[in-house]
Amino acid sequence: HVQLVESGGGSALAGGSVRLSCAASGYTFNTYSWFRQAPGQEREGVAAIDSDGRTSYADSVKGRFTISKDNAKNTLYLQMNSLKPEDTAMYYCAAGSGVILPLDSNEYNHWGQGTQVTVS
């Protein structure tokens, strides 16, 4: 049974930092990613990492966010620095194998429940 459980969301001031975690269990996938969805907007890919450690980032977060994975703990992280109000959204982790477009939500069929990040 695959489970992805996010944690670490909350409120932050603009310019501040938040670190999200996603504990994965039940299977080891090739690619893990973070997506976000703000009210009234489509879900967008934020960052992804594959089993070789290759990363992908949305232009809007490059240089501010860093994705990483602790394979021993099977936990995915998203370090979010220099936060902006427009980063406010529900953040989801996702996992998949055979992913070609790592920031495309259609590539994934395993999702966490989400964690809210609010920047003011």
PDB file of N, CA, C and O in Angstrom, residues 76-102:
ATOM      1  N   LEU A  76      11.130  12.735   1.155  1.00  0.00           N
ATOM      2  CA  LEU A  76      11.346  13.805   0.188  1.00  0.00           C
ATOM      3  C   LEU A  76      11.226  15.134   0.916  1.00  0.00           C
ATOM      4  O   LEU A  76      10.379  15.268   1.815  1.00  0.00           O
ATOM      5  N   TYR A  77      12.059  16.097   0.524  1.00  0.00           N
ATOM      6  CA  TYR A  77      12.033  17.414   1.152  1.00  0.00           C
ATOM      7  C   TYR A  77      11.895  18.510   0.092  1.00  0.00           C
ATOM      8  O   TYR A  77      12.290  18.329  -1.047  1.00  0.00           O
ATOM      9  N   LEU A  78      11.368  19.634   0.528  1.00  0.00           N
ATOM     10  CA  LEU A  78      11.375  20.842  -0.294  1.00  0.00           C
ATOM     11  C   LEU A  78      11.759  22.001   0.630  1.00  0.00           C
ATOM     12  O   LEU A  78      10.965  22.382   1.485  1.00  0.00           O
ATOM     13  N   GLN A  79      12.961  22.504   0.451  1.00  0.00           N
ATOM     14  CA  GLN A  79      13.417  23.673   1.194  1.00  0.00           C
ATOM     15  C   GLN A  79      12.999  24.909   0.404  1.00  0.00           C
ATOM     16  O   GLN A  79      13.411  25.069  -0.744  1.00  0.00           O
ATOM     17  N   MET A  80      12.196  25.738   1.031  1.00  0.00           N
ATOM     18  CA  MET A  80      11.640  26.909   0.363  1.00  0.00           C
ATOM     19  C   MET A  80      12.190  28.153   1.045  1.00  0.00           C
ATOM     20  O   MET A  80      11.896  28.404   2.221  1.00  0.00           O
ATOM     21  N   ASN A  81      13.007  28.902   0.321  1.00  0.00           N
ATOM     22  CA  ASN A  81      13.608  30.130   0.844  1.00  0.00           C
ATOM     23  C   ASN A  81      13.092  31.339   0.073  1.00  0.00           C
ATOM     24  O   ASN A  81      12.507  31.205  -1.000  1.00  0.00           O
ATOM     25  N   SER A  82      13.339  32.514   0.624  1.00  0.00           N
ATOM     26  CA  SER A  82      12.927  33.770  -0.024  1.00  0.00           C
ATOM     27  C   SER A  82      11.477  33.694  -0.465  1.00  0.00           C
ATOM     28  O   SER A  82      11.140  34.029  -1.612  1.00  0.00           O
ATOM     29  N   LEU A  83      10.635  33.253   0.429  1.00  0.00           N
ATOM     30  CA  LEU A  83       9.233  33.039   0.095  1.00  0.00           C
ATOM     31  C   LEU A  83       8.544  34.332  -0.304  1.00  0.00           C
ATOM     32  O   LEU A  83       8.866  35.420   0.196  1.00  0.00           O
ATOM     33  N   LYS A  84       7.576  34.184  -1.220  1.00  0.00           N
ATOM     34  CA  LYS A  84       6.783  35.306  -1.708  1.00  0.00           C
ATOM     35  C   LYS A  84       5.307  35.006  -1.454  1.00  0.00           C
ATOM     36  O   LYS A  84       4.921  33.828  -1.390  1.00  0.00           O
ATOM     37  N   PRO A  85       4.479  36.014  -1.354  1.00  0.00           N
ATOM     38  CA  PRO A  85       3.045  35.755  -1.178  1.00  0.00           C
ATOM     39  C   PRO A  85       2.468  34.859  -2.265  1.00  0.00           C
ATOM     40  O   PRO A  85       1.565  34.056  -1.991  1.00  0.00           O
ATOM     41  N   GLU A  86       2.987  34.946  -3.472  1.00  0.00           N
ATOM     42  CA  GLU A  86       2.477  34.105  -4.554  1.00  0.00           C
ATOM     43  C   GLU A  86       2.867  32.638  -4.421  1.00  0.00           C
ATOM     44  O   GLU A  86       2.423  31.798  -5.213  1.00  0.00           O
ATOM     45  N   ASP A  87       3.698  32.311  -3.427  1.00  0.00           N
ATOM     46  CA  ASP A  87       3.987  30.904  -3.138  1.00  0.00           C
ATOM     47  C   ASP A  87       2.893  30.261  -2.283  1.00  0.00           C
ATOM     48  O   ASP A  87       2.911  29.055  -2.042  1.00  0.00           O
ATOM     49  N   THR A  88       1.951  31.065  -1.825  1.00  0.00           N
ATOM     50  CA  THR A  88       0.847  30.538  -1.024  1.00  0.00           C
ATOM     51  C   THR A  88       0.038  29.539  -1.827  1.00  0.00           C
ATOM     52  O   THR A  88      -0.433  29.840  -2.932  1.00  0.00           O
ATOM     53  N   ALA A  89      -0.092  28.326  -1.298  1.00  0.00           N
ATOM     54  CA  ALA A  89      -0.799  27.254  -1.999  1.00  0.00           C
ATOM     55  C   ALA A  89      -0.824  26.016  -1.122  1.00  0.00           C
ATOM     56  O   ALA A  89      -0.147  25.942  -0.101  1.00  0.00           O
ATOM     57  N   MET A  90      -1.618  25.034  -1.555  1.00  0.00           N
ATOM     58  CA  MET A  90      -1.532  23.697  -0.991  1.00  0.00           C
ATOM     59  C   MET A  90      -0.434  22.975  -1.751  1.00  0.00           C
ATOM     60  O   MET A  90      -0.430  22.986  -2.987  1.00  0.00           O
ATOM     61  N   TYR A  91       0.494  22.390  -1.026  1.00  0.00           N
ATOM     62  CA  TYR A  91       1.616  21.693  -1.628  1.00  0.00           C
ATOM     63  C   TYR A  91       1.422  20.184  -1.487  1.00  0.00           C
ATOM     64  O   TYR A  91       1.115  19.689  -0.402  1.00  0.00           O
ATOM     65  N   TYR A  92       1.630  19.481  -2.608  1.00  0.00           N
ATOM     66  CA  TYR A  92       1.448  18.036  -2.655  1.00  0.00           C
ATOM     67  C   TYR A  92       2.740  17.362  -3.105  1.00  0.00           C
ATOM     68  O   TYR A  92       3.418  17.873  -4.003  1.00  0.00           O
ATOM     69  N   CYS A  93       3.052  16.220  -2.532  1.00  0.00           N
ATOM     70  CA  CYS A  93       4.118  15.418  -3.105  1.00  0.00           C
ATOM     71  C   CYS A  93       3.488  14.321  -3.964  1.00  0.00           C
ATOM     72  O   CYS A  93       2.339  13.919  -3.748  1.00  0.00           O
ATOM     73  N   ALA A  94       4.237  13.889  -4.941  1.00  0.00           N
ATOM     74  CA  ALA A  94       3.767  12.876  -5.880  1.00  0.00           C
ATOM     75  C   ALA A  94       4.919  11.939  -6.207  1.00  0.00           C
ATOM     76  O   ALA A  94       6.091  12.311  -6.092  1.00  0.00           O
ATOM     77  N   ALA A  95       4.578  10.727  -6.617  1.00  0.00           N
ATOM     78  CA  ALA A  95       5.591   9.735  -6.948  1.00  0.00           C
ATOM     79  C   ALA A  95       5.159   8.948  -8.167  1.00  0.00           C
ATOM     80  O   ALA A  95       3.965   8.679  -8.362  1.00  0.00           O
ATOM     81  N   GLY A  96       6.142   8.571  -8.975  1.00  0.00           N
ATOM     82  CA  GLY A  96       5.829   7.789 -10.158  1.00  0.00           C
ATOM     83  C   GLY A  96       7.065   7.148 -10.739  1.00  0.00           C
ATOM     84  O   GLY A  96       8.194   7.487 -10.367  1.00  0.00           O
ATOM     85  N   SER A  97       6.853   6.223 -11.663  1.00  0.00           N
ATOM     86  CA  SER A  97       7.951   5.587 -12.385  1.00  0.00           C
ATOM     87  C   SER A  97       7.715   5.754 -13.873  1.00  0.00           C
ATOM     88  O   SER A  97       6.577   5.913 -14.315  1.00  0.00           O
ATOM     89  N   GLY A  98       8.796   5.725 -14.628  1.00  0.00           N
ATOM     90  CA  GLY A  98       8.662   5.927 -16.065  1.00  0.00           C
ATOM     91  C   GLY A  98       8.234   7.334 -16.425  1.00  0.00           C
ATOM     92  O   GLY A  98       7.625   7.563 -17.459  1.00  0.00           O
ATOM     93  N   VAL A  99       8.559   8.285 -15.551  1.00  0.00           N
ATOM     94  CA  VAL A  99       8.159   9.680 -15.770  1.00  0.00           C
ATOM     95  C   VAL A  99       9.020  10.319 -16.852  1.00  0.00           C
ATOM     96  O   VAL A  99      10.238  10.246 -16.810  1.00  0.00           O
ATOM     97  N   ILE A 100       8.369  10.946 -17.803  1.00  0.00           N
ATOM     98  CA  ILE A 100       9.087  11.629 -18.896  1.00  0.00           C
ATOM     99  C   ILE A 100       9.095  13.136 -18.675  1.00  0.00           C
ATOM    100  O   ILE A 100      10.102  13.809 -18.894  1.00  0.00           O
ATOM    101  N   LEU A 101       7.966  13.672 -18.266  1.00  0.00           N
ATOM    102  CA  LEU A 101       7.830  15.102 -17.991  1.00  0.00           C
ATOM    103  C   LEU A 101       7.636  15.265 -16.488  1.00  0.00           C
ATOM    104  O   LEU A 101       6.512  15.198 -15.983  1.00  0.00           O
ATOM    105  N   PRO A 102       8.696  15.488 -15.734  1.00  0.00           N
ATOM    106  CA  PRO A 102       8.608  15.425 -14.271  1.00  0.00           C
ATOM    107  C   PRO A 102       7.754  16.501 -13.616  1.00  0.00           C
ATOM    108  O   PRO A 102       7.362  16.336 -12.457  1.00  0.00           O
TER     109      PRO A 102
END
